[in-house]
CSV table of C-alpha atoms in Angstrom, one decimal:
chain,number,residue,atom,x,y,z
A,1,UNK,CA,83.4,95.5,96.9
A,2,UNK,CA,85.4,98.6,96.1
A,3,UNK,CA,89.0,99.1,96.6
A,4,UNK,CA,89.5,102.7,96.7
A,5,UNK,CA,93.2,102.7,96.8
A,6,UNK,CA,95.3,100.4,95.8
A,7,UNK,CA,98.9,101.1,94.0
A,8,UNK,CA,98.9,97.9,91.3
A,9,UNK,CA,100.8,99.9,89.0
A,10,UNK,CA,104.5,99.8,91.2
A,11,UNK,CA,107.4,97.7,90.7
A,12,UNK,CA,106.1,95.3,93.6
A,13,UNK,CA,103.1,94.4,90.8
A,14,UNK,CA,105.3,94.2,87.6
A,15,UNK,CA,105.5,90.7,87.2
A,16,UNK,CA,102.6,89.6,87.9
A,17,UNK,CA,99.1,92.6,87.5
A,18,UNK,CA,96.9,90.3,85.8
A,19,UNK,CA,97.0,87.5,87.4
A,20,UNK,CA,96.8,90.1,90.8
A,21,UNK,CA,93.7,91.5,88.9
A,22,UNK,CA,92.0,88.5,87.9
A,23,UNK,CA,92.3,87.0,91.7
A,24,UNK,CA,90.2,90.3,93.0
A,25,UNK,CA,88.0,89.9,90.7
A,26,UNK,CA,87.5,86.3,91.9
A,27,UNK,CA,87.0,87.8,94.9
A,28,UNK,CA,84.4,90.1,94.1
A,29,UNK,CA,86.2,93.0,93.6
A,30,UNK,CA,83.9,94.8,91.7
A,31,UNK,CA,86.5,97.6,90.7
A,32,UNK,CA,90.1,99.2,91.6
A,33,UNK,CA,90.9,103.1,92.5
A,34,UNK,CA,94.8,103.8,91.8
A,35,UNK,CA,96.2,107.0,93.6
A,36,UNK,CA,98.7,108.3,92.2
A,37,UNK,CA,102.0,109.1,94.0
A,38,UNK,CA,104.3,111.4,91.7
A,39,UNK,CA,105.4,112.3,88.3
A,40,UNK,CA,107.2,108.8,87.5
A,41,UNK,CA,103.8,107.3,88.7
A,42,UNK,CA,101.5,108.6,85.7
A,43,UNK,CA,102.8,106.3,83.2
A,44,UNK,CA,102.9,103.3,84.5
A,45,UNK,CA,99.3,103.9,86.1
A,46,UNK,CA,97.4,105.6,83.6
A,47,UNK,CA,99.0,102.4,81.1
A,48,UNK,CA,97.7,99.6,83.5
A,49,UNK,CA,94.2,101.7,83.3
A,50,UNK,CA,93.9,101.7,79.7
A,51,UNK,CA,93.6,98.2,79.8
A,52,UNK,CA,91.2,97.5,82.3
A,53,UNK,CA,88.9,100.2,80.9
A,54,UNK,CA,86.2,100.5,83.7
A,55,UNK,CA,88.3,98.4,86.0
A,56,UNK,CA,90.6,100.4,86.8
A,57,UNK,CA,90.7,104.0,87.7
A,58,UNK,CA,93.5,106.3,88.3
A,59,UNK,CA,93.7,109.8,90.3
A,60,UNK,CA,96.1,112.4,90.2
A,61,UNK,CA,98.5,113.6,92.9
A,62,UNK,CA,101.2,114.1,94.8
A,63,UNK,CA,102.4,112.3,97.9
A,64,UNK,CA,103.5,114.2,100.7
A,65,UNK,CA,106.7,111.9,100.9
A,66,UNK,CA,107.7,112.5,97.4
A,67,UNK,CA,107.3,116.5,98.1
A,68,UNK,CA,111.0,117.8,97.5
A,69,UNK,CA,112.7,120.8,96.7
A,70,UNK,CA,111.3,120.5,92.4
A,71,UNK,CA,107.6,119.9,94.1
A,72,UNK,CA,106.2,123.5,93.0
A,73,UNK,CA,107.4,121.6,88.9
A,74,UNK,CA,105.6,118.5,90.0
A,75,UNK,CA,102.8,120.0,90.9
A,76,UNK,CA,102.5,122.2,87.5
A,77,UNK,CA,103.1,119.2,85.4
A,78,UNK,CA,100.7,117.6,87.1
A,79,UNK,CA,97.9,120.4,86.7
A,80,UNK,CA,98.5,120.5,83.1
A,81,UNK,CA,97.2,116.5,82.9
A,82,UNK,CA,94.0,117.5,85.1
A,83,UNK,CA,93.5,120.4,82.5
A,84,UNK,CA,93.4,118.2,79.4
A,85,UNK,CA,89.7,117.7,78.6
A,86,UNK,CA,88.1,114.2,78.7
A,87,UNK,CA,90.9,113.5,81.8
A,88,UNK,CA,90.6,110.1,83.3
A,89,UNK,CA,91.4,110.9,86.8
A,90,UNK,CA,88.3,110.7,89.8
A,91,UNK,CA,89.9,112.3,92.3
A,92,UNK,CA,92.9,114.3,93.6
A,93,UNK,CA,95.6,112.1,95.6
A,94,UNK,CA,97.3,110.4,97.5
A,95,UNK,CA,98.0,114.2,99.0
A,96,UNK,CA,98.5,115.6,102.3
A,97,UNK,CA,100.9,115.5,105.3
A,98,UNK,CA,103.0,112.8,106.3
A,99,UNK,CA,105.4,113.8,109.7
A,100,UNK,CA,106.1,110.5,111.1
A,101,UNK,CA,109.9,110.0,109.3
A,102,UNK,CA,111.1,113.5,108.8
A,103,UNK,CA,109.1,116.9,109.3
A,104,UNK,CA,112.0,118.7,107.1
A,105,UNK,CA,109.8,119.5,104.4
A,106,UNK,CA,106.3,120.4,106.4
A,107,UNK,CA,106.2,123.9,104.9
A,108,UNK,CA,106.3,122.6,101.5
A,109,UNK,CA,104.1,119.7,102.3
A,110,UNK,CA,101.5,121.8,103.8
A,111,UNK,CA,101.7,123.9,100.6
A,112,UNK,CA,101.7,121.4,98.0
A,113,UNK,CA,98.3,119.9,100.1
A,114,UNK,CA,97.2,123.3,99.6
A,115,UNK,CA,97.3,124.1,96.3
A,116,UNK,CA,95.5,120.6,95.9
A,117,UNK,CA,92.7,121.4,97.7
A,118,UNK,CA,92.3,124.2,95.2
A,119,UNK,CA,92.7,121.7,92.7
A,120,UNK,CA,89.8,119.6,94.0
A,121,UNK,CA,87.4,123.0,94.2
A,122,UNK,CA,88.8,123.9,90.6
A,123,UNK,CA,88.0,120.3,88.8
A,124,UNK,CA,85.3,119.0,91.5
A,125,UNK,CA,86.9,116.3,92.3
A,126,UNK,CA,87.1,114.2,95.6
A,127,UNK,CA,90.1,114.1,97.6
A,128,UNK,CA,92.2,110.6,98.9
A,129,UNK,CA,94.0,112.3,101.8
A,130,UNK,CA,97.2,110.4,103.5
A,131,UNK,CA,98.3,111.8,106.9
A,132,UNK,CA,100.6,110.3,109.3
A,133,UNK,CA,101.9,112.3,112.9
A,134,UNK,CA,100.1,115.5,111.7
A,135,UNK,CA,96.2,115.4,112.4
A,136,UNK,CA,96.3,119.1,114.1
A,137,UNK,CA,98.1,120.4,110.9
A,138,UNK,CA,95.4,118.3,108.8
A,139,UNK,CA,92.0,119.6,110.1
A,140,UNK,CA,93.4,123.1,110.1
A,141,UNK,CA,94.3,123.0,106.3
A,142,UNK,CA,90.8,121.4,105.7
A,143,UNK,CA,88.8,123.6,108.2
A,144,UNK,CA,88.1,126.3,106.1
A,145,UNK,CA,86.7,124.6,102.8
A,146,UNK,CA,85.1,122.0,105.5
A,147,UNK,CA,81.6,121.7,103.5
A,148,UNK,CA,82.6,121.9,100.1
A,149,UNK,CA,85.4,119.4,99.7
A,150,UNK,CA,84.6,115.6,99.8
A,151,UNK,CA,86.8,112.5,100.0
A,152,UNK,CA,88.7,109.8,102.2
A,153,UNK,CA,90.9,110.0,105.0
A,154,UNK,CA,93.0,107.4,104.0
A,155,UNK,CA,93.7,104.6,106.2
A,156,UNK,CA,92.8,106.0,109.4
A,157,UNK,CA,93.8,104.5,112.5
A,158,UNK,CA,93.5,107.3,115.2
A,159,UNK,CA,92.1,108.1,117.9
A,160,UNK,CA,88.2,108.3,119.2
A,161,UNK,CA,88.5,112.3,119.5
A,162,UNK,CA,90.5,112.1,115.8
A,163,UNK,CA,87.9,109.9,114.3
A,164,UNK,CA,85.0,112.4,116.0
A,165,UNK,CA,86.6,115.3,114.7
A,166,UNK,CA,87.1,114.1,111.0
A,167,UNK,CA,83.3,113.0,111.1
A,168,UNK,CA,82.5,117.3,111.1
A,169,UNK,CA,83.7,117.0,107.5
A,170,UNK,CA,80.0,116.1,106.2
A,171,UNK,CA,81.4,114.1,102.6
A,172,UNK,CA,84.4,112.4,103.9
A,173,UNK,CA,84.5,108.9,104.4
A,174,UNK,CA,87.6,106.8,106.3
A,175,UNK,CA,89.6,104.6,104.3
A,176,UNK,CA,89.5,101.1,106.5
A,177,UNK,CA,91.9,98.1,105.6
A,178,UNK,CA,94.3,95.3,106.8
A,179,UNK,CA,94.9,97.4,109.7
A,180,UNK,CA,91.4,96.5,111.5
A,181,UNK,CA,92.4,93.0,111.8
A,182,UNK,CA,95.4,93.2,113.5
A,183,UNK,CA,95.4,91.9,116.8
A,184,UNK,CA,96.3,95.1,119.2
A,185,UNK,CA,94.7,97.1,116.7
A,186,UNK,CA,92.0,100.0,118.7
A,187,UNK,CA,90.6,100.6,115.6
A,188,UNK,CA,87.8,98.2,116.2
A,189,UNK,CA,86.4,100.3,118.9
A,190,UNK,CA,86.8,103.1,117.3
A,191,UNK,CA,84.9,102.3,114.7
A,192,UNK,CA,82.2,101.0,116.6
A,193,UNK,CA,81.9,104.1,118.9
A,194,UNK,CA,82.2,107.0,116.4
A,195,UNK,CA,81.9,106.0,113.1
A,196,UNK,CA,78.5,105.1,111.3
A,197,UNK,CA,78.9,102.2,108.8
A,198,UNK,CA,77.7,105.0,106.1
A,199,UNK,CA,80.9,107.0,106.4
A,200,UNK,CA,83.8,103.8,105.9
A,201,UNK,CA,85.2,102.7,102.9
A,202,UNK,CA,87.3,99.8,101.7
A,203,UNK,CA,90.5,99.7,101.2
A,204,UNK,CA,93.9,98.1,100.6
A,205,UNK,CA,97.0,100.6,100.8
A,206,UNK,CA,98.9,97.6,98.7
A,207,UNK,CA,101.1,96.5,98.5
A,208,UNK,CA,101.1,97.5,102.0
A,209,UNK,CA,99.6,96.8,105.2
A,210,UNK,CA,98.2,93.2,104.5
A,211,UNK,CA,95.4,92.1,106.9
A,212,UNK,CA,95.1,89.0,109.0
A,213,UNK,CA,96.0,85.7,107.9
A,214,UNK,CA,98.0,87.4,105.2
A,215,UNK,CA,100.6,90.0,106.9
A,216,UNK,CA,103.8,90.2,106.4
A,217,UNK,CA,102.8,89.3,102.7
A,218,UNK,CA,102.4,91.5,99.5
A,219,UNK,CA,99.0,92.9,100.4
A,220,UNK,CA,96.4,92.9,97.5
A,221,UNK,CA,93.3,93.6,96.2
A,222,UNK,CA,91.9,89.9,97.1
A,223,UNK,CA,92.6,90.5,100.4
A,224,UNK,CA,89.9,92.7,100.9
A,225,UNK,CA,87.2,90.1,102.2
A,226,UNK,CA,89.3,89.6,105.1
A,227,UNK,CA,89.1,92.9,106.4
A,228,UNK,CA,85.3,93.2,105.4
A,229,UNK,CA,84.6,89.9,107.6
A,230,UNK,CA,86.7,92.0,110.7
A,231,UNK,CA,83.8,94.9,109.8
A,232,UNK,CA,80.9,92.2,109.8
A,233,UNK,CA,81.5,91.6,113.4
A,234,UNK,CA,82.6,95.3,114.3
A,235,UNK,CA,79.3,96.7,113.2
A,236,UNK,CA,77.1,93.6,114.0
A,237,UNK,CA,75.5,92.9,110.5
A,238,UNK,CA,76.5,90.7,107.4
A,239,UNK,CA,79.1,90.7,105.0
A,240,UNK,CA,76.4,91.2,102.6
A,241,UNK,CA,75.5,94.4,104.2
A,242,UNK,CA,79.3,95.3,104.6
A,243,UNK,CA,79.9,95.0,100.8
A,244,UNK,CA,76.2,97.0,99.7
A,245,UNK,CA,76.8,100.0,102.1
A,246,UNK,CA,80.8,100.3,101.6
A,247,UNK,CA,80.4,100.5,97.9
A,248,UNK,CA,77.2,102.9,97.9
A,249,UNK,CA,79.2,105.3,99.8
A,250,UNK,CA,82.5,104.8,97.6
A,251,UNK,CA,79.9,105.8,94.5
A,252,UNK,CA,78.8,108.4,95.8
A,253,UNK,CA,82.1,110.2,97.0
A,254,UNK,CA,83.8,109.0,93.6
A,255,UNK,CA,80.9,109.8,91.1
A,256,UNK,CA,83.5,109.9,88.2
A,257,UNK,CA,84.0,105.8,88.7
A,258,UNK,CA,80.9,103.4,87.6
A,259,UNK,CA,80.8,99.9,88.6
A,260,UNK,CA,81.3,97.8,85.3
């Protein structure tokens, strides 16, 4: 199992990483991917990477939440990292468009997504995208560069006609975590109607989002079998199969990560 995104380096983690770390692992996490979320992120993420070499592996980006009136600085800074050579980021993220507390900044976030699209043509990287109340905008930033970018839609839970329409983009893959188990959740038939097994990816969104028997809690990467059982009965096959295919197609979007 692969957890392609996962934010173990924030406060909520401080006290306790390792031992956070050593239960996924126990749980046959075979490694971690760490989007990044804005400047004050790097740090803390790039340090909790260094010492899980191969563990561990950290993208660069910039949240659509955290873009703000200094987001054109933020976004040089962080270009400047992705030029150094020998960088350790795999993709470009968490970026996109996220509507559903305050559309005040939707210019700037739909710029900001756009010059890191650029940035994922100009380092060939993959792309974790985050979108919340603003699919339309989404597709329409994408459209154009719709078979040469690759990546996740992060932690979709949309519709049947959404998830259709996000399965034109040939190299994406949706991010699929606690979510799924919840009990009014529609994502289960979603899934099962438009989404081949091939195109989902694991996931976690923790500290958030905890799947069934564990929400309300500080979601984490041991968590993940939970949500890949919930997948075992949506696609009618075993967990074993579950775990091969959703980590094939997290290699193969990510090819900067290696399994250790």
């Amino acid at each position: 199992m692969i957890d392609t995104h996962c934010h173990i380096y924030t406060e909520e983690f401080a006290a306790d990483a390792e031992q956070v770390i050593g239960r996924a692992q126990e749980a046959g996490v075979e490694c971690i991917f760490m989007p990044c979320i804005n400047c004050h992120s790097v740090a803390p993420m790039l340090q909790l990477a260094g010492q899980h070499p191969g563990y561990l592996y950290p993208m660069m980006g910039l949240h659509p939440e955290d873009v703000t009136d200094h987001y054109l600085a933020d976004l040089d800074a962080m270009e400047a990292l992705l030029q150094q050579p020998d960088h350790p980021y795999i993709a470009i993220g968490e970026v996109g468009l996220d509507l559903y507390w305050d559309a005040t900044y939707s210019v700037q976030q739909l710029d900001a997504l756009n010059r890191q699209v650029q940035w994922a043509l100009r380092y060939d990287l993959p792309l974790m995208i985050h979108c919340r109340k603003a699919h339309r905008m989404l597709v329409d930033a994408l459209e154009p560069y719709r078979e040469q970018l690759s990546g996740v839609f992060h932690c979709f839970g949309g519709s049947e006609a959404e998830a259709a329409e996000l399965m034109e983009f040939p190299h994406f893959a949706l991010g699929i975590g606690g979510v799924l188990t919840f009990k009014k959740s529609t994502l289960p038939d979603v899934l099962r109607s438009t989404v081949p097994l091939e195109r989902v990816v694991l996931e976690t969104d923790a500290p958030y989002l905890a799947p069934v028997p564990h929400r309300g809690k500080r979601n984490e990467s041991s968590f993940l079998p939970s949500v890949v059982a919930r997948l075992s009965d949506v696609y009618g096959t075993s967990i074993a199969d579950i775990e091969q295919q959703t980590t094939a197609t997290a290699l193969s979007i990510f090819t900067k990560a290696t399994k250790p």
